Short mmCIF file of N, CA, C and O in Angstrom, two decimals:
data_model
loop_
_atom_site.label_atom_id
_atom_site.label_comp_id
_atom_site.label_asym_id
_atom_site.label_seq_id
_atom_site.Cartn_x
_atom_site.Cartn_y
_atom_site.Cartn_z
N MET I 212 5.44 -8.40 33.96
CA MET I 212 5.70 -7.24 32.80
C MET I 212 6.49 -7.94 31.72
O MET I 212 7.19 -7.71 32.64
N HIS I 213 6.19 -8.22 30.72
CA HIS I 213 6.77 -9.12 30.07
C HIS I 213 7.77 -7.89 30.16
O HIS I 213 8.01 -6.37 29.41
N PRO I 214 9.54 -9.02 29.47
CA PRO I 214 10.38 -7.94 29.54
C PRO I 214 10.22 -7.06 27.74
O PRO I 214 10.97 -6.09 28.07
N PHE I 215 9.05 -7.62 26.72
CA PHE I 215 9.08 -6.79 26.05
C PHE I 215 8.34 -5.40 25.92
O PHE I 215 8.83 -4.12 25.75
N GLU I 216 7.47 -5.53 27.36
CA GLU I 216 7.16 -3.96 27.97
C GLU I 216 7.90 -2.99 28.45
O GLU I 216 8.09 -2.75 28.19
N GLU I 217 8.46 -3.77 28.65
CA GLU I 217 10.07 -2.83 30.09
C GLU I 217 10.89 -2.02 28.68
O GLU I 217 11.12 -1.30 28.54
N PHE I 218 10.92 -2.69 27.54
CA PHE I 218 10.74 -2.45 26.33
C PHE I 218 11.05 -1.25 25.62
O PHE I 218 10.92 -0.36 25.11
N ARG I 219 10.06 -1.77 25.74
CA ARG I 219 8.96 -0.32 25.14
C ARG I 219 8.95 1.33 25.94
O ARG I 219 8.80 1.90 25.36
N THR I 220 8.67 0.74 27.21
CA THR I 220 8.95 1.54 28.26
C THR I 220 9.67 2.12 28.16
O THR I 220 9.93 3.13 27.70
N LYS I 221 11.27 1.90 27.94
CA LYS I 221 12.66 1.69 28.08
C LYS I 221 13.12 2.86 26.77
O LYS I 221 13.01 3.77 27.03
N ARG I 222 12.75 2.39 25.70
CA ARG I 222 13.00 2.93 24.54
C ARG I 222 12.10 4.04 24.43
O ARG I 222 12.82 5.52 23.80
N LYS I 223 10.82 3.68 25.59
CA LYS I 223 8.91 5.49 24.66
C LYS I 223 10.83 6.64 25.60
O LYS I 223 10.77 7.72 25.76
N ALA I 224 10.73 6.47 27.20
CA ALA I 224 11.42 6.98 28.12
C ALA I 224 12.83 7.65 27.03
O ALA I 224 13.19 8.70 27.35
N GLY I 225 13.70 6.66 26.79
CA GLY I 225 14.68 7.17 26.33
C GLY I 225 14.85 7.78 25.52
O GLY I 225 16.04 8.37 25.35
N ASN I 226 13.64 8.08 23.81
CA ASN I 226 13.79 8.15 23.00
C ASN I 226 13.23 9.79 23.49
O ASN I 226 13.88 11.20 23.15
N GLU I 227 12.59 10.20 24.21
CA GLU I 227 12.47 11.22 25.54
C GLU I 227 12.78 12.29 25.06
O GLU I 227 13.10 13.19 24.93
N ALA I 228 13.95 11.60 26.77
CA ALA I 228 15.08 12.15 26.18
C ALA I 228 16.06 12.47 26.04
O ALA I 228 16.24 13.21 25.96
N ALA I 229 16.04 11.80 25.01
CA ALA I 229 17.81 12.04 23.70
C ALA I 229 16.69 13.53 23.05
O ALA I 229 18.08 14.49 22.62
N LEU I 230 15.36 12.97 23.41
CA LEU I 230 15.77 14.18 22.29
C LEU I 230 15.10 16.10 22.56
O LEU I 230 13.85 16.82 22.43
N GLU I 231 15.96 15.71 24.30
CA GLU I 231 15.28 16.77 25.39
C GLU I 231 16.30 17.19 24.79
O GLU I 231 17.24 17.65 25.72
N THR I 232 16.25 17.98 23.83
CA THR I 232 17.65 18.76 23.93
C THR I 232 18.40 19.87 22.73
O THR I 232 16.74 19.58 22.19
N ASN I 233 18.98 20.66 22.99
CA ASN I 233 19.28 21.89 21.50
C ASN I 233 19.34 21.25 19.86
O ASN I 233 20.59 21.82 19.59
N SER I 234 20.48 20.71 19.92
CA SER I 234 21.65 19.13 18.94
C SER I 234 20.51 19.48 17.47
O SER I 234 18.94 18.57 17.86
N LEU I 235 20.52 20.64 16.81
CA LEU I 235 19.59 19.34 15.38
C LEU I 235 20.56 18.82 15.23
O LEU I 235 19.45 17.71 14.67
N LEU I 236 21.86 18.47 14.79
CA LEU I 236 22.53 17.36 14.32
C LEU I 236 21.49 15.40 15.69
O LEU I 236 20.83 15.42 14.10
N ILE I 237 21.49 15.95 16.78
CA ILE I 237 20.30 14.44 17.03
C ILE I 237 18.30 14.30 16.41
O ILE I 237 18.14 13.69 16.39
N LYS I 238 18.46 15.53 16.58
CA LYS I 238 17.30 16.04 16.18
C LYS I 238 17.06 15.34 14.36
O LYS I 238 15.55 15.05 14.82
N ARG I 239 17.53 16.28 13.98
CA ARG I 239 17.44 15.64 12.72
C ARG I 239 17.74 13.72 12.22
O ARG I 239 17.83 13.15 11.05
N LEU I 240 19.26 13.34 13.53
CA LEU I 240 19.15 11.80 12.79
C LEU I 240 17.60 10.91 13.42
O LEU I 240 17.90 9.89 12.31
N PHE I 241 17.18 11.61 14.08
CA PHE I 241 15.59 11.08 14.18
C PHE I 241 15.27 11.41 13.82
O PHE I 241 14.17 10.25 12.76
N GLY I 242 14.97 12.90 12.58
CA GLY I 242 13.64 12.82 12.02
C GLY I 242 14.14 12.05 10.57
O GLY I 242 13.87 11.29 9.96
N LEU I 243 15.74 12.14 10.40
CA LEU I 243 15.69 10.83 9.07
C LEU I 243 15.53 9.06 8.71
O LEU I 243 15.48 8.96 8.40
N ASP I 244 15.69 8.57 10.44
CA ASP I 244 15.40 6.76 10.41
C ASP I 244 14.44 7.09 10.05
O ASP I 244 13.87 6.65 10.11
N LYS I 245 13.39 8.61 11.06
CA LYS I 245 11.78 8.06 10.70
C LYS I 245 11.38 8.35 8.54
O LYS I 245 10.37 7.46 8.63
N THR I 246 12.57 9.43 8.36
CA THR I 246 11.70 9.83 7.30
C THR I 246 12.27 8.06 6.19
O THR I 246 11.42 7.45 5.35
N ALA I 247 13.48 7.89 6.79
CA ALA I 247 14.41 6.65 6.04
C ALA I 247 13.63 4.51 5.99
O ALA I 247 13.58 3.94 4.94
N TYR I 248 12.19 5.06 6.55
CA TYR I 248 11.45 3.82 6.89
C TYR I 248 10.27 4.11 5.99
O TYR I 248 9.32 3.11 6.73
N GLY I 249 9.91 5.19 6.00
CA GLY I 249 8.14 5.70 4.78
C GLY I 249 8.54 5.41 3.76
O GLY I 249 9.65 4.65 2.85
N ASP I 250 7.54 5.25 3.10
CA ASP I 250 7.02 4.66 1.66
C ASP I 250 7.91 5.46 1.26
O ASP I 250 7.76 6.13 0.77
N GLY I 251 8.37 5.07 -0.04
CA GLY I 251 9.43 5.61 -1.28
C GLY I 251 9.34 4.79 -2.73
O GLY I 251 8.02 3.70 -2.91
N ALA I 252 10.71 3.82 -3.01
CA ALA I 252 10.73 2.57 -3.57
C ALA I 252 10.48 1.37 -3.17
O ALA I 252 9.79 0.99 -3.80
N LEU I 253 10.51 1.73 -1.70
CA LEU I 253 10.35 1.18 -1.34
C LEU I 253 9.15 0.97 -0.70
O LEU I 253 8.92 1.66 0.31
N ASP I 254 8.32 -0.49 -0.18
CA ASP I 254 7.41 0.41 0.79
C ASP I 254 7.67 0.07 2.47
O ASP I 254 8.27 -0.83 2.24
N LYS I 255 7.81 0.29 2.82
CA LYS I 255 7.47 0.73 4.90
C LYS I 255 7.95 -0.64 5.38
O LYS I 255 8.31 -0.86 6.44
N LYS I 256 6.85 -1.47 5.38
CA LYS I 256 6.70 -2.75 5.04
C LYS I 256 7.33 -3.71 4.77
O LYS I 256 9.08 -3.92 5.82
N THR I 257 7.92 -3.68 3.21
CA THR I 257 9.30 -4.48 2.65
C THR I 257 10.97 -3.94 3.81
O THR I 257 11.92 -4.22 3.87
N LYS I 258 10.69 -2.18 3.91
CA LYS I 258 12.16 -1.95 4.76
C LYS I 258 12.39 -2.31 6.20
O LYS I 258 12.91 -2.32 6.58
N GLU I 259 10.91 -2.38 7.00
CA GLU I 259 11.18 -3.60 8.20
C GLU I 259 11.95 -4.23 8.35
O GLU I 259 12.41 -5.02 9.33
N LEU I 260 11.65 -5.49 7.41
CA LEU I 260 11.92 -6.48 6.94
C LEU I 260 14.01 -5.95 6.81
O LEU I 260 14.89 -7.22 7.90
N LEU I 261 13.81 -5.75 6.00
CA LEU I 261 15.30 -5.00 5.91
C LEU I 261 16.25 -3.80 7.76
O LEU I 261 16.83 -4.82 7.40
N GLY I 262 15.15 -3.77 7.97
CA GLY I 262 15.78 -3.35 9.32
C GLY I 262 16.32 -4.55 10.18
O GLY I 262 17.16 -4.15 11.26
N LEU I 263 15.31 -5.04 9.69
CA LEU I 263 15.07 -6.52 10.94
C LEU I 263 15.49 -6.86 10.90
O LEU I 263 17.51 -7.69 11.86
N VAL I 264 16.12 -7.18 9.19
CA VAL I 264 18.10 -8.54 8.93
C VAL I 264 18.77 -8.14 9.59
O VAL I 264 20.33 -7.85 9.46
N THR I 265 19.35 -6.52 9.28
CA THR I 265 20.64 -6.12 9.52
C THR I 265 20.37 -5.29 10.41
O THR I 265 21.74 -5.57 11.41
N SER I 266 19.52 -5.62 11.32
CA SER I 266 19.34 -5.28 12.65
C SER I 266 19.70 -6.56 13.84
O SER I 266 20.97 -6.51 14.56
N MET I 267 20.04 -7.74 13.08
CA MET I 267 20.53 -8.91 13.60
C MET I 267 21.73 -9.26 13.01
O MET I 267 22.98 -9.03 14.14
N VAL I 268 22.54 -8.35 12.40
CA VAL I 268 23.14 -8.71 11.67
C VAL I 268 24.34 -8.01 12.26
O VAL I 268 25.34 -8.27 12.43
N LEU I 269 24.76 -6.40 12.85
CA LEU I 269 24.85 -6.09 13.35
C LEU I 269 24.81 -6.20 15.63
O LEU I 269 25.47 -5.64 16.13
N ARG I 270 24.05 -7.67 15.36
CA ARG I 270 23.61 -7.96 17.04
C ARG I 270 23.22 -6.94 17.97
O ARG I 270 23.85 -7.02 19.03
N CYS I 271 21.82 -6.43 17.31
CA CYS I 271 21.41 -4.96 18.40
C CYS I 271 19.21 -5.45 18.40
O CYS I 271 19.30 -5.40 18.34
N ASN I 272 20.22 -6.09 19.64
CA ASN I 272 18.78 -6.63 20.32
C ASN I 272 17.38 -5.30 20.18
O ASN I 272 16.21 -5.24 20.24
N ASP I 273 17.85 -4.38 20.55
CA ASP I 273 16.89 -3.51 20.66
C ASP I 273 15.70 -3.12 19.44
O ASP I 273 15.12 -3.02 19.65
N CYS I 274 17.71 -3.09 18.41
CA CYS I 274 16.83 -2.74 17.13
C CYS I 274 16.35 -3.54 16.92
O CYS I 274 15.10 -3.62 15.74
N ILE I 275 16.74 -5.37 17.57
CA ILE I 275 15.84 -6.05 16.29
C ILE I 275 13.99 -6.08 16.95
O ILE I 275 13.19 -6.45 16.56
N ASP I 276 14.15 -6.08 18.73
CA ASP I 276 13.39 -6.07 19.04
C ASP I 276 11.81 -5.00 18.18
O ASP I 276 10.73 -4.72 17.66
N TYR I 277 12.10 -3.20 18.45
CA TYR I 277 11.77 -2.17 17.37
C TYR I 277 11.70 -2.77 16.12
O TYR I 277 10.20 -3.30 15.92
N HIS I 278 12.53 -3.31 15.18
CA HIS I 278 11.54 -4.03 14.18
C HIS I 278 10.96 -5.09 13.61
O HIS I 278 10.20 -5.32 12.63
N LEU I 279 11.10 -5.91 14.24
CA LEU I 279 10.05 -7.20 14.90
C LEU I 279 8.50 -6.53 14.76
O LEU I 279 7.84 -6.98 14.69
N GLU I 280 7.95 -5.34 16.18
CA GLU I 280 7.67 -5.32 16.12
C GLU I 280 7.04 -4.76 15.91
O GLU I 280 5.26 -4.45 14.62
N GLN I 281 6.61 -3.84 14.69
CA GLN I 281 7.04 -2.61 13.54
C GLN I 281 6.95 -4.16 12.41
O GLN I 281 5.66 -4.17 11.07
N ALA I 282 7.69 -4.94 12.00
CA ALA I 282 6.90 -6.34 11.39
C ALA I 282 5.53 -6.34 11.48
O ALA I 282 5.30 -6.57 10.50
N VAL I 283 5.64 -6.65 12.95
CA VAL I 283 3.78 -8.00 12.58
C VAL I 283 2.83 -6.56 12.41
O VAL I 283 2.09 -7.38 12.38
N ALA I 284 3.00 -5.39 13.19
CA ALA I 284 2.29 -4.04 12.64
C ALA I 284 1.80 -4.34 11.26
O ALA I 284 1.05 -3.95 11.62
N GLN I 285 3.01 -4.80 10.57
CA GLN I 285 2.62 -4.42 9.19
C GLN I 285 2.13 -5.38 8.68
O GLN I 285 1.80 -5.12 7.40
N GLY I 286 1.91 -6.23 9.13
CA GLY I 286 1.99 -7.24 8.37
C GLY I 286 1.95 -8.68 7.36
O GLY I 286 1.67 -9.67 8.06
N TRP I 287 3.60 -8.58 8.23
CA TRP I 287 4.00 -10.00 7.14
C TRP I 287 3.62 -11.12 8.86
O TRP I 287 3.59 -11.33 10.68
N SER I 288 3.19 -12.24 7.93
CA SER I 288 3.23 -13.30 8.59
C SER I 288 4.65 -13.98 9.44
O SER I 288 5.65 -13.83 9.04
N ARG I 289 5.07 -15.09 10.03
CA ARG I 289 5.69 -15.30 10.77
C ARG I 289 6.17 -16.26 10.00
O ARG I 289 7.59 -16.48 10.01
N ASP I 290 6.47 -16.97 9.03
CA ASP I 290 6.81 -18.12 8.63
C ASP I 290 8.28 -16.83 7.34
O ASP I 290 9.45 -17.35 6.95
N GLU I 291 7.37 -15.67 6.68
CA GLU I 291 8.19 -14.46 6.24
C GLU I 291 8.44 -13.72 7.00
O GLU I 291 10.24 -14.34 6.39
N ILE I 292 8.50 -13.52 7.77
CA ILE I 292 10.32 -13.09 9.68
C ILE I 292 10.74 -14.80 9.84
O ILE I 292 12.15 -13.80 9.99
N ASP I 293 10.56 -15.04 9.46
CA ASP I 293 11.13 -15.88 10.13
C ASP I 293 12.46 -16.29 9.14
O ASP I 293 13.99 -17.31 9.27
N GLU I 294 12.28 -16.78 7.62
CA GLU I 294 12.95 -17.06 6.23
C GLU I 294 13.65 -15.59 6.01
O GLU I 294 14.96 -15.51 6.49
N ALA I 295 13.08 -14.50 6.13
CA ALA I 295 14.17 -13.27 6.66
C ALA I 295 15.39 -13.66 7.03
O ALA I 295 16.31 -12.49 7.65
N MET I 296 15.11 -13.92 9.11
CA MET I 296 15.72 -13.60 10.23
C MET I 296 16.93 -14.79 9.38
O MET I 296 18.55 -15.19 10.02
N GLY I 297 15.89 -15.93 8.52
CA GLY I 297 17.65 -16.80 7.81
C GLY I 297 18.55 -16.57 7.23
O GLY I 297 19.40 -16.67 7.67
N VAL I 298 18.08 -15.33 6.34
CA VAL I 298 18.62 -14.17 5.82
C VAL I 298 20.09 -14.06 6.33
O VAL I 298 20.92 -14.03 6.18
N ALA I 299 19.25 -13.41 7.58
CA ALA I 299 20.02 -12.43 8.70
C ALA I 299 21.41 -13.66 8.94
O ALA I 299 22.16 -13.77 9.37
N MET I 300 21.00 -15.04 9.72
CA MET I 300 22.16 -16.29 9.59
C MET I 300 22.56 -16.52 8.88
O MET I 300 23.67 -16.84 9.19
N LEU I 301 22.14 -17.19 7.19
CA LEU I 301 23.25 -16.90 6.96
C LEU I 301 24.11 -15.94 6.54
O LEU I 301 26.41 -15.73 6.80
N VAL I 302 23.85 -14.44 6.88
CA VAL I 302 25.09 -13.25 6.29
C VAL I 302 25.43 -13.16 7.01
O VAL I 302 27.01 -13.02 7.60
N GLY I 303 25.29 -12.97 8.56
CA GLY I 303 26.07 -12.91 10.16
C GLY I 303 27.33 -13.60 10.63
O GLY I 303 27.41 -14.12 11.10
N GLY I 304 26.54 -15.81 10.68
CA GLY I 304 27.14 -15.99 10.49
C GLY I 304 26.49 -17.75 11.96
O GLY I 304 25.91 -15.93 12.63
N SER I 305 27.55 -18.09 12.36
CA SER I 305 26.62 -18.04 13.83
C SER I 305 26.23 -17.00 14.77
O SER I 305 25.85 -17.79 16.32
N ILE I 306 27.04 -16.06 14.77
CA ILE I 306 27.30 -14.75 16.10
C ILE I 306 25.77 -14.56 16.32
O ILE I 306 25.13 -14.28 17.43
N VAL I 307 25.08 -14.52 15.18
CA VAL I 307 23.61 -14.34 15.78
C VAL I 307 22.43 -15.57 16.51
O VAL I 307 21.93 -14.55 16.21
N ILE I 308 23.21 -16.35 16.59
CA ILE I 308 22.39 -17.30 17.12
C ILE I 308 21.71 -16.54 18.02
O ILE I 308 20.47 -17.16 18.51
N PRO I 309 22.93 -15.88 19.48
CA PRO I 309 22.18 -15.62 20.38
C PRO I 309 20.48 -14.73 19.52
O PRO I 309 19.87 -14.25 21.14
N HIS I 310 21.16 -13.29 18.80
CA HIS I 310 20.05 -12.44 18.65
C HIS I 310 19.01 -13.60 18.02
O HIS I 310 17.45 -12.82 18.15
N LEU I 311 18.99 -14.25 17.20
CA LEU I 311 17.31 -15.42 16.73
C LEU I 311 16.63 -15.95 17.95
O LEU I 311 15.86 -15.63 18.43
N ARG I 312 17.71 -16.26 19.24
CA ARG I 312 17.39 -16.87 19.46
C ARG I 312 15.94 -15.71 20.74
O ARG I 312 14.87 -15.64 21.67
N HIS I 313 16.60 -14.45 21.24
CA HIS I 313 16.54 -13.50 22.09
C HIS I 313 14.99 -13.03 21.00
O HIS I 313 13.35 -12.94 21.17
N ALA I 314 15.63 -12.88 19.42
CA ALA I 314 13.98 -12.25 18.02
C ALA I 314 13.44 -13.42 18.71
O ALA I 314 11.75 -13.18 17.85
N LYS I 315 12.96 -14.72 18.45
CA LYS I 315 12.39 -15.80 18.09
C LYS I 315 11.37 -15.60 20.24
O LYS I 315 10.66 -15.23 19.52
N GLU I 316 12.31 -14.94 20.78
CA GLU I 316 11.36 -14.71 22.61
C GLU I 316 10.47 -13.50 22.34
O GLU I 316 9.27 -13.39 22.15
N SER I 317 10.99 -12.52 21.91
CA SER I 317 10.04 -11.14 21.92
C SER I 317 8.94 -11.58 20.03
O SER I 317 7.98 -10.64 20.27
N LEU I 318 9.51 -11.91 19.38
CA LEU I 318 8.21 -12.80 18.41
C LEU I 318 6.99 -13.76 19.20
O LEU I 318 5.56 -13.05 18.97
N GLU I 319 7.76 -14.15 19.39
CA GLU I 319 6.22 -15.48 19.96
C GLU I 319 5.51 -14.32 21.53
O GLU I 319 4.42 -14.68 21.17
N PHE I 320 6.38 -13.24 21.35
CA PHE I 320 5.17 -12.25 22.45
C PHE I 320 4.13 -11.71 21.86
O PHE I 320 3.41 -11.50 22.41
N LEU I 321 5.13 -10.86 20.42
CA LEU I 321 4.14 -10.46 20.02
C LEU I 321 2.83 -10.94 19.33
O LEU I 321 1.54 -9.69 19.13
N PHE I 322 2.19 -11.98 18.64
CA PHE I 322 2.34 -12.79 18.51
C PHE I 322 1.50 -12.87 19.65
O PHE I 322 -0.21 -13.36 18.62
N GLN I 323 0.79 -13.60 19.92
CA GLN I 323 0.84 -13.74 21.40
C GLN I 323 -0.27 -12.89 21.68
O GLN I 323 -1.34 -12.53 22.17
N GLU I 324 0.12 -11.11 21.59
CA GLU I 324 -0.79 -10.26 21.86
C GLU I 324 -0.89 -9.72 20.52
O GLU I 324 -2.51 -9.19 21.17
N LYS I 325 -0.92 -9.42 19.74
CA LYS I 325 -1.82 -9.82 17.77
C LYS I 325 -2.57 -10.82 18.13
O LYS I 325 -3.93 -10.85 18.75
N GLU I 326 -2.68 -11.67 18.79
CA GLU I 326 -3.68 -12.44 18.81
C GLU I 326 -5.25 -12.43 20.36
O GLU I 326 -5.93 -12.58 20.36
N ALA I 327 -4.44 -11.70 21.15
CA ALA I 327 -4.82 -10.99 22.62
C ALA I 327 -5.86 -9.93 21.85
O ALA I 327 -7.40 -10.18 21.66
N GLU I 328 -5.46 -9.23 20.81
CA GLU I 328 -6.10 -7.70 20.74
C GLU I 328 -7.12 -8.28 19.24
O GLU I 328 -8.07 -7.55 19.67
N LYS I 329 -6.91 -9.54 19.03
CA LYS I 329 -7.20 -9.71 17.49
C LYS I 329 -9.64 -10.28 18.98
O LYS I 329 -10.92 -10.01 18.41
N LEU I 330 -9.58 -11.17 19.41
CA LEU I 330 -10.30 -11.84 20.80
C LEU I 330 -10.56 -11.27 21.86
O LEU I 330 -12.37 -11.16 21.28
N GLU I 331 -10.26 -9.42 21.85
CA GLU I 331 -11.11 -7.93 21.90
C GLU I 331 -11.81 -7.29 21.64
O GLU I 331 -12.58 -7.05 22.02
N SER I 332 -11.46 -7.65 20.73
CA SER I 332 -12.42 -6.95 19.51
C SER I 332 -13.56 -7.30 19.33
O SER I 332 -14.17 -8.51 18.76
#
């Protein structure tokens, strides 16, 4: 299993476990996150790039993977995603380089997966 597929599986299980709670606060924060990335004055496609850049600057690889997957699904090209990651590098500085390397590996997997899906169709 590819590490990205392991991430998907672990994330899904983790979210399900997190939501097995009576805590209204936890449930509302999950709902707020979902709402924040929906269409509004900014479309959800744009918000995914914002989430990606923020995740890179904050150095959260799980967050980076999530937003990369969403950005590819929303139709952003490699060049557009690379440009957004360049902004993250500028804002975050050289400490973001390891996260850029991680993101590029994940992005390669996602675009290979997308290409394979096209061939199967």
